[in-house]
Amino acid sequence: KMYTRRLLYRAVGIAAMLALVLGFSLSLLVSEEEEVGLVSFTAPVGQKAEVSLPDGTKVWLNSGTRLRYPVKFTGDVRFVELSGEAYFDVKRDEALPFVVKTSRSEVMVLGTEFCVKDYVNQVNQTTLVSGSVSVKDFRGQSYVIVPGQQVCIDQDSSRVLEVETLYFTSWKDGYFMFDQATLERIMDELARWYNFDYFFANAEARNMMLTARIKKYDNIDTVLDILSRTGDIRFSRKGNTITIVSR
């Protein structure tokens, strides 16, 4: 019975979102754009920031992320723009859908928790923690997903994956988490937080796969020391540049 009830809740959530889609065809560096009533909020590099929107929605911004939102939500939609990565806990309002616009997607919800990631030269990702969301890619294709699913959008295609959401939301709670991620991807994440440059001395190091859960320490050297103990890699640092080589 519990399983049947869970399936029923999921079906109802998806049906409600599909109906909504069919009927619907920005530090802490804060600046207010008075002429259009918008606020632009940017989280500093190496920090995350929390923003409370006018409707009670809470948003956590990852390092360097920019969020634009109105001083007051008006009209038929609660609309915000995102550049970077953010975790949303949306205040439920069935009369006013909440829409997050990125460079390659629009995510529409009524009230739920999800993470959106949109960085240049990386796959655009929407990861659902609870509730139901509709994601429309830049080609106009829409996807309705349920908790534990993720929409990935790149230049060639869009697809829905089954994922462990913790690996994509742990940054909000102060951790880096990687599951069989390439060292190149890991260094991208670290560089965004600690603001450094890096290069690989050989291809073997670039493609090395690692699984790790690392606290966001104040000093990058602590993180590099932990990583060097999890694989056959060595780091050397000169000023703001880090060189990676396989042992």
PDB file of C-alpha atoms in Angstrom:
ATOM      1  CA  LYS A   1       0.000   0.000   0.000  1.00  0.00           C
ATOM      2  CA  MET A   2       2.808   2.413   0.829  1.00  0.00           C
ATOM      3  CA  TYR A   3       4.429   1.658  -2.515  1.00  0.00           C
ATOM      4  CA  THR A   4       1.127   2.201  -4.349  1.00  0.00           C
ATOM      5  CA  ARG A   5       0.537   5.450  -2.467  1.00  0.00           C
ATOM      6  CA  ARG A   6       4.063   6.657  -3.309  1.00  0.00           C
ATOM      7  CA  LEU A   7       3.480   5.931  -6.985  1.00  0.00           C
ATOM      8  CA  LEU A   8       0.153   7.771  -6.806  1.00  0.00           C
ATOM      9  CA  TYR A   9       1.799  10.863  -5.259  1.00  0.00           C
ATOM     10  CA  ARG A  10       4.475  10.805  -7.930  1.00  0.00           C
ATOM     11  CA  ALA A  11       1.898  10.451 -10.714  1.00  0.00           C
ATOM     12  CA  VAL A  12      -0.193  13.306  -9.312  1.00  0.00           C
ATOM     13  CA  GLY A  13       2.900  15.536  -9.060  1.00  0.00           C
ATOM     14  CA  ILE A  14       3.886  14.792 -12.652  1.00  0.00           C
ATOM     15  CA  ALA A  15       0.324  15.316 -13.893  1.00  0.00           C
ATOM     16  CA  ALA A  16       0.125  18.685 -12.153  1.00  0.00           C
ATOM     17  CA  MET A  17       3.415  19.790 -13.643  1.00  0.00           C
ATOM     18  CA  LEU A  18       2.443  18.627 -17.143  1.00  0.00           C
ATOM     19  CA  ALA A  19      -0.791  20.597 -16.869  1.00  0.00           C
ATOM     20  CA  LEU A  20       1.202  23.639 -15.856  1.00  0.00           C
ATOM     21  CA  VAL A  21       3.624  23.202 -18.763  1.00  0.00           C
ATOM     22  CA  LEU A  22       0.792  22.905 -21.265  1.00  0.00           C
ATOM     23  CA  GLY A  23      -0.819  26.063 -19.933  1.00  0.00           C
ATOM     24  CA  PHE A  24       2.468  28.026 -19.910  1.00  0.00           C
ATOM     25  CA  SER A  25       3.738  28.048 -23.846  1.00  0.00           C
ATOM     26  CA  LEU A  26      21.407  38.503  -7.763  1.00  0.00           C
ATOM     27  CA  SER A  27      28.404  39.578  -0.568  1.00  0.00           C
ATOM     28  CA  LEU A  28      27.700  39.756  -1.343  1.00  0.00           C
ATOM     29  CA  LEU A  29      27.960  42.105  -4.009  1.00  0.00           C
ATOM     30  CA  VAL A  30      24.434  43.521  -4.298  1.00  0.00           C
ATOM     31  CA  SER A  31      23.261  46.100  -6.795  1.00  0.00           C
ATOM     32  CA  GLU A  32      19.729  47.291  -7.373  1.00  0.00           C
ATOM     33  CA  GLU A  33      18.697  48.083 -10.922  1.00  0.00           C
ATOM     34  CA  GLU A  34      16.067  50.652 -10.042  1.00  0.00           C
ATOM     35  CA  GLU A  35      14.814  51.347 -13.536  1.00  0.00           C
ATOM     36  CA  VAL A  36      13.446  47.809 -13.869  1.00  0.00           C
ATOM     37  CA  GLY A  37      13.039  46.975 -10.168  1.00  0.00           C
ATOM     38  CA  LEU A  38      15.664  44.196 -10.222  1.00  0.00           C
ATOM     39  CA  VAL A  39      18.264  43.154  -7.671  1.00  0.00           C
ATOM     40  CA  SER A  40      21.539  41.584  -8.795  1.00  0.00           C
ATOM     41  CA  PHE A  41      23.263  39.474  -6.125  1.00  0.00           C
ATOM     42  CA  THR A  42      26.689  37.837  -6.560  1.00  0.00           C
ATOM     43  CA  ALA A  43      28.336  35.432  -4.113  1.00  0.00           C
ATOM     44  CA  PRO A  44      32.031  36.197  -3.529  1.00  0.00           C
ATOM     45  CA  VAL A  45      34.683  33.770  -4.790  1.00  0.00           C
ATOM     46  CA  GLY A  46      35.464  31.197  -2.115  1.00  0.00           C
ATOM     47  CA  GLN A  47      32.162  31.663  -0.304  1.00  0.00           C
ATOM     48  CA  LYS A  48      28.570  30.572  -0.588  1.00  0.00           C
ATOM     49  CA  ALA A  49      25.720  32.990   0.098  1.00  0.00           C
ATOM     50  CA  GLU A  50      22.072  32.654   1.098  1.00  0.00           C
ATOM     51  CA  VAL A  51      19.358  34.878  -0.330  1.00  0.00           C
ATOM     52  CA  SER A  52      15.717  35.195   0.756  1.00  0.00           C
ATOM     53  CA  LEU A  53      13.465  36.211  -2.129  1.00  0.00           C
ATOM     54  CA  PRO A  54      10.344  38.414  -1.769  1.00  0.00           C
ATOM     55  CA  ASP A  55       8.005  35.382  -1.795  1.00  0.00           C
ATOM     56  CA  GLY A  56       9.875  33.542   0.993  1.00  0.00           C
ATOM     57  CA  THR A  57      11.872  31.303  -1.335  1.00  0.00           C
ATOM     58  CA  LYS A  58      15.400  30.564  -0.097  1.00  0.00           C
ATOM     59  CA  VAL A  59      18.356  30.353  -2.468  1.00  0.00           C
ATOM     60  CA  TRP A  60      21.928  29.230  -1.727  1.00  0.00           C
ATOM     61  CA  LEU A  61      24.506  30.546  -4.220  1.00  0.00           C
ATOM     62  CA  ASN A  62      27.795  28.799  -4.887  1.00  0.00           C
ATOM     63  CA  SER A  63      31.077  30.700  -5.268  1.00  0.00           C
ATOM     64  CA  GLY A  64      30.915  33.457  -7.911  1.00  0.00           C
ATOM     65  CA  THR A  65      27.264  32.762  -8.774  1.00  0.00           C
ATOM     66  CA  ARG A  66      25.002  35.640  -9.852  1.00  0.00           C
ATOM     67  CA  LEU A  67      21.238  35.800  -9.255  1.00  0.00           C
ATOM     68  CA  ARG A  68      18.886  38.471 -10.612  1.00  0.00           C
ATOM     69  CA  TYR A  69      15.382  38.798  -9.198  1.00  0.00           C
ATOM     70  CA  PRO A  70      12.669  41.482  -8.867  1.00  0.00           C
ATOM     71  CA  VAL A  71      12.244  43.616  -5.765  1.00  0.00           C
ATOM     72  CA  LYS A  72       8.659  42.340  -5.792  1.00  0.00           C
ATOM     73  CA  PHE A  73       7.146  39.497  -7.786  1.00  0.00           C
ATOM     74  CA  THR A  74       4.298  40.703 -10.019  1.00  0.00           C
ATOM     75  CA  GLY A  75       2.313  39.179 -12.837  1.00  0.00           C
ATOM     76  CA  ASP A  76       1.591  35.501 -13.367  1.00  0.00           C
ATOM     77  CA  VAL A  77       5.096  34.103 -12.832  1.00  0.00           C
ATOM     78  CA  ARG A  78       7.891  34.412 -10.236  1.00  0.00           C
ATOM     79  CA  PHE A  79      10.863  34.861 -12.562  1.00  0.00           C
ATOM     80  CA  VAL A  80      14.609  34.854 -11.681  1.00  0.00           C
ATOM     81  CA  GLU A  81      17.816  34.616 -13.736  1.00  0.00           C
ATOM     82  CA  LEU A  82      20.840  32.536 -12.759  1.00  0.00           C
ATOM     83  CA  SER A  83      24.451  32.423 -13.865  1.00  0.00           C
ATOM     84  CA  GLY A  84      26.485  29.809 -11.982  1.00  0.00           C
ATOM     85  CA  GLU A  85      25.157  27.288  -9.467  1.00  0.00           C
ATOM     86  CA  ALA A  86      22.372  27.576  -6.905  1.00  0.00           C
ATOM     87  CA  TYR A  87      20.173  25.460  -4.652  1.00  0.00           C
ATOM     88  CA  PHE A  88      16.525  26.542  -4.494  1.00  0.00           C
ATOM     89  CA  ASP A  89      13.958  25.867  -1.761  1.00  0.00           C
ATOM     90  CA  VAL A  90      10.892  27.354  -3.436  1.00  0.00           C
ATOM     91  CA  LYS A  91       7.920  28.612  -1.437  1.00  0.00           C
ATOM     92  CA  ARG A  92       4.886  26.780  -2.773  1.00  0.00           C
ATOM     93  CA  ASP A  93       2.296  28.876  -4.610  1.00  0.00           C
ATOM     94  CA  GLU A  94       0.128  26.996  -7.091  1.00  0.00           C
ATOM     95  CA  ALA A  95      -1.197  30.255  -8.550  1.00  0.00           C
ATOM     96  CA  LEU A  96       2.284  31.634  -9.309  1.00  0.00           C
ATOM     97  CA  PRO A  97       4.791  29.265 -10.941  1.00  0.00           C
ATOM     98  CA  PHE A  98       8.473  29.871 -10.135  1.00  0.00           C
ATOM     99  CA  VAL A  99      10.814  30.005 -13.154  1.00  0.00           C
ATOM    100  CA  VAL A 100      14.629  29.943 -13.170  1.00  0.00           C
ATOM    101  CA  LYS A 101      16.176  31.063 -16.449  1.00  0.00           C
ATOM    102  CA  THR A 102      19.779  30.187 -17.358  1.00  0.00           C
ATOM    103  CA  SER A 103      21.715  30.529 -20.583  1.00  0.00           C
ATOM    104  CA  ARG A 104      20.495  27.146 -21.813  1.00  0.00           C
ATOM    105  CA  SER A 105      17.362  26.269 -19.848  1.00  0.00           C
ATOM    106  CA  GLU A 106      14.206  27.349 -18.084  1.00  0.00           C
ATOM    107  CA  VAL A 107      13.205  25.450 -14.952  1.00  0.00           C
ATOM    108  CA  MET A 108       9.570  25.776 -13.839  1.00  0.00           C
ATOM    109  CA  VAL A 109       8.161  24.677 -10.467  1.00  0.00           C
ATOM    110  CA  LEU A 110       5.307  25.316  -8.041  1.00  0.00           C
ATOM    111  CA  GLY A 111       7.215  24.601  -4.820  1.00  0.00           C
ATOM    112  CA  THR A 112      10.112  22.190  -4.405  1.00  0.00           C
ATOM    113  CA  GLU A 113      13.867  21.785  -3.781  1.00  0.00           C
ATOM    114  CA  PHE A 114      16.356  21.494  -6.610  1.00  0.00           C
ATOM    115  CA  CYS A 115      19.831  22.511  -7.766  1.00  0.00           C
ATOM    116  CA  VAL A 116      20.665  24.280 -11.037  1.00  0.00           C
ATOM    117  CA  LYS A 117      24.190  24.430 -12.460  1.00  0.00           C
ATOM    118  CA  ASP A 118      25.026  26.554 -15.493  1.00  0.00           C
ATOM    119  CA  TYR A 119      28.699  27.343 -16.175  1.00  0.00           C
ATOM    120  CA  VAL A 120      30.302  28.234 -19.500  1.00  0.00           C
ATOM    121  CA  ASN A 121      31.836  25.224 -21.294  1.00  0.00           C
ATOM    122  CA  GLN A 122      30.182  22.755 -18.902  1.00  0.00           C
ATOM    123  CA  VAL A 123      27.037  20.655 -19.074  1.00  0.00           C
ATOM    124  CA  ASN A 124      23.946  22.479 -17.814  1.00  0.00           C
ATOM    125  CA  GLN A 125      22.363  20.425 -14.985  1.00  0.00           C
ATOM    126  CA  THR A 126      19.098  20.531 -13.058  1.00  0.00           C
ATOM    127  CA  THR A 127      19.016  18.057 -10.149  1.00  0.00           C
ATOM    128  CA  LEU A 128      15.738  17.434  -8.321  1.00  0.00           C
ATOM    129  CA  VAL A 129      15.725  16.753  -4.566  1.00  0.00           C
ATOM    130  CA  SER A 130      11.975  16.874  -3.869  1.00  0.00           C
ATOM    131  CA  GLY A 131       8.733  17.643  -5.683  1.00  0.00           C
ATOM    132  CA  SER A 132       8.548  17.877  -9.454  1.00  0.00           C
ATOM    133  CA  VAL A 133       9.978  20.304 -12.012  1.00  0.00           C
ATOM    134  CA  SER A 134       9.736  20.934 -15.728  1.00  0.00           C
ATOM    135  CA  VAL A 135      12.963  21.768 -17.572  1.00  0.00           C
ATOM    136  CA  LYS A 136      12.901  23.288 -21.064  1.00  0.00           C
ATOM    137  CA  ASP A 137      16.179  23.307 -22.961  1.00  0.00           C
ATOM    138  CA  PHE A 138      17.344  25.925 -25.467  1.00  0.00           C
ATOM    139  CA  ARG A 139      16.015  23.764 -28.311  1.00  0.00           C
ATOM    140  CA  GLY A 140      12.482  23.986 -26.888  1.00  0.00           C
ATOM    141  CA  GLN A 141      12.317  20.377 -25.654  1.00  0.00           C
ATOM    142  CA  SER A 142      10.693  19.960 -22.207  1.00  0.00           C
ATOM    143  CA  TYR A 143      11.344  17.291 -19.567  1.00  0.00           C
ATOM    144  CA  VAL A 144       9.369  16.616 -16.365  1.00  0.00           C
ATOM    145  CA  ILE A 145      11.477  14.919 -13.702  1.00  0.00           C
ATOM    146  CA  VAL A 146      10.958  13.427 -10.242  1.00  0.00           C
ATOM    147  CA  PRO A 147      13.290  13.291  -7.185  1.00  0.00           C
ATOM    148  CA  GLY A 148      16.574  11.521  -7.896  1.00  0.00           C
ATOM    149  CA  GLN A 149      16.597  12.560 -11.534  1.00  0.00           C
ATOM    150  CA  GLN A 150      18.702  15.119 -13.378  1.00  0.00           C
ATOM    151  CA  VAL A 151      18.347  16.878 -16.725  1.00  0.00           C
ATOM    152  CA  CYS A 152      21.684  17.366 -18.510  1.00  0.00           C
ATOM    153  CA  ILE A 153      21.892  19.812 -21.419  1.00  0.00           C
ATOM    154  CA  ASP A 154      24.869  20.242 -23.723  1.00  0.00           C
ATOM    155  CA  GLN A 155      25.345  21.564 -27.232  1.00  0.00           C
ATOM    156  CA  ASP A 156      24.478  18.278 -28.912  1.00  0.00           C
ATOM    157  CA  SER A 157      21.667  16.796 -26.837  1.00  0.00           C
ATOM    158  CA  SER A 158      19.622  16.761 -23.633  1.00  0.00           C
ATOM    159  CA  ARG A 159      18.961  13.724 -21.467  1.00  0.00           C
ATOM    160  CA  VAL A 160      17.498  12.612 -18.142  1.00  0.00           C
ATOM    161  CA  LEU A 161      19.690  10.644 -15.711  1.00  0.00           C
ATOM    162  CA  GLU A 162      19.094   8.794 -12.453  1.00  0.00           C
ATOM    163  CA  VAL A 163      21.532  10.245  -9.877  1.00  0.00           C
ATOM    164  CA  GLU A 164      22.441  10.334  -6.197  1.00  0.00           C
ATOM    165  CA  THR A 165      21.490  13.939  -5.483  1.00  0.00           C
ATOM    166  CA  LEU A 166      23.946  14.324  -2.585  1.00  0.00           C
ATOM    167  CA  TYR A 167      26.880  14.458  -5.007  1.00  0.00           C
ATOM    168  CA  PHE A 168      25.343  17.523  -6.663  1.00  0.00           C
ATOM    169  CA  THR A 169      24.117  19.427  -3.579  1.00  0.00           C
ATOM    170  CA  SER A 170      26.832  18.806  -0.954  1.00  0.00           C
ATOM    171  CA  TRP A 171      28.522  22.141  -1.733  1.00  0.00           C
ATOM    172  CA  LYS A 172      25.607  23.843   0.065  1.00  0.00           C
ATOM    173  CA  ASP A 173      26.608  22.065   3.275  1.00  0.00           C
ATOM    174  CA  GLY A 174      30.335  22.804   2.992  1.00  0.00           C
ATOM    175  CA  TYR A 175      31.689  19.729   1.197  1.00  0.00           C
ATOM    176  CA  PHE A 176      33.121  18.719  -2.146  1.00  0.00           C
ATOM    177  CA  MET A 177      31.821  15.272  -3.121  1.00  0.00           C
ATOM    178  CA  PHE A 178      32.950  13.332  -6.177  1.00  0.00           C
ATOM    179  CA  ASP A 179      31.958   9.881  -7.388  1.00  0.00           C
ATOM    180  CA  GLN A 180      34.347   8.493 -10.004  1.00  0.00           C
ATOM    181  CA  ALA A 181      34.997  11.999 -11.323  1.00  0.00           C
ATOM    182  CA  THR A 182      37.957  12.855 -13.530  1.00  0.00           C
ATOM    183  CA  LEU A 183      40.723  14.831 -11.858  1.00  0.00           C
ATOM    184  CA  GLU A 184      40.133  17.542 -14.453  1.00  0.00           C
ATOM    185  CA  ARG A 185      36.543  17.978 -13.288  1.00  0.00           C
ATOM    186  CA  ILE A 186      37.665  17.996  -9.640  1.00  0.00           C
ATOM    187  CA  MET A 187      40.267  20.693 -10.350  1.00  0.00           C
ATOM    188  CA  ASP A 188      37.604  22.784 -12.120  1.00  0.00           C
ATOM    189  CA  GLU A 189      35.465  22.704  -8.979  1.00  0.00           C
ATOM    190  CA  LEU A 190      38.386  23.545  -6.687  1.00  0.00           C
ATOM    191  CA  ALA A 191      39.626  26.362  -8.919  1.00  0.00           C
ATOM    192  CA  ARG A 192      36.199  27.973  -8.917  1.00  0.00           C
ATOM    193  CA  TRP A 193      36.146  27.991  -5.102  1.00  0.00           C
ATOM    194  CA  TYR A 194      39.803  28.802  -4.317  1.00  0.00           C
ATOM    195  CA  ASN A 195      40.461  31.012  -7.365  1.00  0.00           C
ATOM    196  CA  PHE A 196      43.684  29.536  -8.779  1.00  0.00           C
ATOM    197  CA  ASP A 197      45.070  28.466 -12.168  1.00  0.00           C
ATOM    198  CA  TYR A 198      46.209  24.920 -12.905  1.00  0.00           C
ATOM    199  CA  PHE A 199      47.598  22.715 -15.647  1.00  0.00           C
ATOM    200  CA  PHE A 200      48.350  19.025 -16.091  1.00  0.00           C
ATOM    201  CA  ALA A 201      51.893  17.845 -16.807  1.00  0.00           C
ATOM    202  CA  ASN A 202      50.552  14.701 -18.511  1.00  0.00           C
ATOM    203  CA  ALA A 203      47.316  13.244 -19.851  1.00  0.00           C
ATOM    204  CA  GLU A 204      47.332  10.377 -17.353  1.00  0.00           C
ATOM    205  CA  ALA A 205      46.756  12.805 -14.493  1.00  0.00           C
ATOM    206  CA  ARG A 206      43.988  14.663 -16.344  1.00  0.00           C
ATOM    207  CA  ASN A 207      41.922  11.530 -16.873  1.00  0.00           C
ATOM    208  CA  MET A 208      42.493   9.910 -13.487  1.00  0.00           C
ATOM    209  CA  MET A 209      39.211   8.911 -11.765  1.00  0.00           C
ATOM    210  CA  LEU A 210      38.669   9.639  -8.071  1.00  0.00           C
ATOM    211  CA  THR A 211      35.939   9.259  -5.459  1.00  0.00           C
ATOM    212  CA  ALA A 212      36.240  11.673  -2.538  1.00  0.00           C
ATOM    213  CA  ARG A 213      34.355  13.629   0.122  1.00  0.00           C
ATOM    214  CA  ILE A 214      36.358  16.665   1.227  1.00  0.00           C
ATOM    215  CA  LYS A 215      35.477  19.475   3.611  1.00  0.00           C
ATOM    216  CA  LYS A 216      35.884  22.982   2.221  1.00  0.00           C
ATOM    217  CA  TYR A 217      38.981  24.003   4.167  1.00  0.00           C
ATOM    218  CA  ASP A 218      40.191  27.606   4.203  1.00  0.00           C
ATOM    219  CA  ASN A 219      43.496  26.579   2.634  1.00  0.00           C
ATOM    220  CA  ILE A 220      43.730  24.845  -0.752  1.00  0.00           C
ATOM    221  CA  ASP A 221      46.967  23.136   0.363  1.00  0.00           C
ATOM    222  CA  THR A 222      44.981  21.044   2.870  1.00  0.00           C
ATOM    223  CA  VAL A 223      42.647  19.874   0.123  1.00  0.00           C
ATOM    224  CA  LEU A 224      45.517  19.030  -2.221  1.00  0.00           C
ATOM    225  CA  ASP A 225      47.221  17.022   0.510  1.00  0.00           C
ATOM    226  CA  ILE A 226      44.050  14.945   0.969  1.00  0.00           C
ATOM    227  CA  LEU A 227      43.712  14.357  -2.775  1.00  0.00           C
ATOM    228  CA  SER A 228      47.347  13.303  -3.105  1.00  0.00           C
ATOM    229  CA  ARG A 229      46.653  10.512  -0.603  1.00  0.00           C
ATOM    230  CA  THR A 230      43.670   9.180  -2.563  1.00  0.00           C
ATOM    231  CA  GLY A 231      45.461   8.555  -5.871  1.00  0.00           C
ATOM    232  CA  ASP A 232      48.794   8.364  -7.649  1.00  0.00           C
ATOM    233  CA  ILE A 233      49.088  12.101  -8.148  1.00  0.00           C
ATOM    234  CA  ARG A 234      51.385  14.876  -7.021  1.00  0.00           C
ATOM    235  CA  PHE A 235      50.736  18.622  -6.822  1.00  0.00           C
ATOM    236  CA  SER A 236      53.265  21.442  -6.918  1.00  0.00           C
ATOM    237  CA  ARG A 237      52.288  25.039  -6.285  1.00  0.00           C
ATOM    238  CA  LYS A 238      53.986  28.233  -7.367  1.00  0.00           C
ATOM    239  CA  GLY A 239      52.113  31.369  -6.396  1.00  0.00           C
ATOM    240  CA  ASN A 240      48.565  31.050  -7.755  1.00  0.00           C
ATOM    241  CA  THR A 241      49.381  28.248 -10.196  1.00  0.00           C
ATOM    242  CA  ILE A 242      49.154  24.530  -9.415  1.00  0.00           C
ATOM    243  CA  THR A 243      50.795  21.822 -11.513  1.00  0.00           C
ATOM    244  CA  ILE A 244      49.426  18.260 -11.426  1.00  0.00           C
ATOM    245  CA  VAL A 245      51.425  15.198 -12.428  1.00  0.00           C
ATOM    246  CA  SER A 246      50.808  11.463 -12.102  1.00  0.00           C
ATOM    247  CA  ARG A 247      53.366   9.576 -10.024  1.00  0.00           C
TER     248      ARG A 247
END
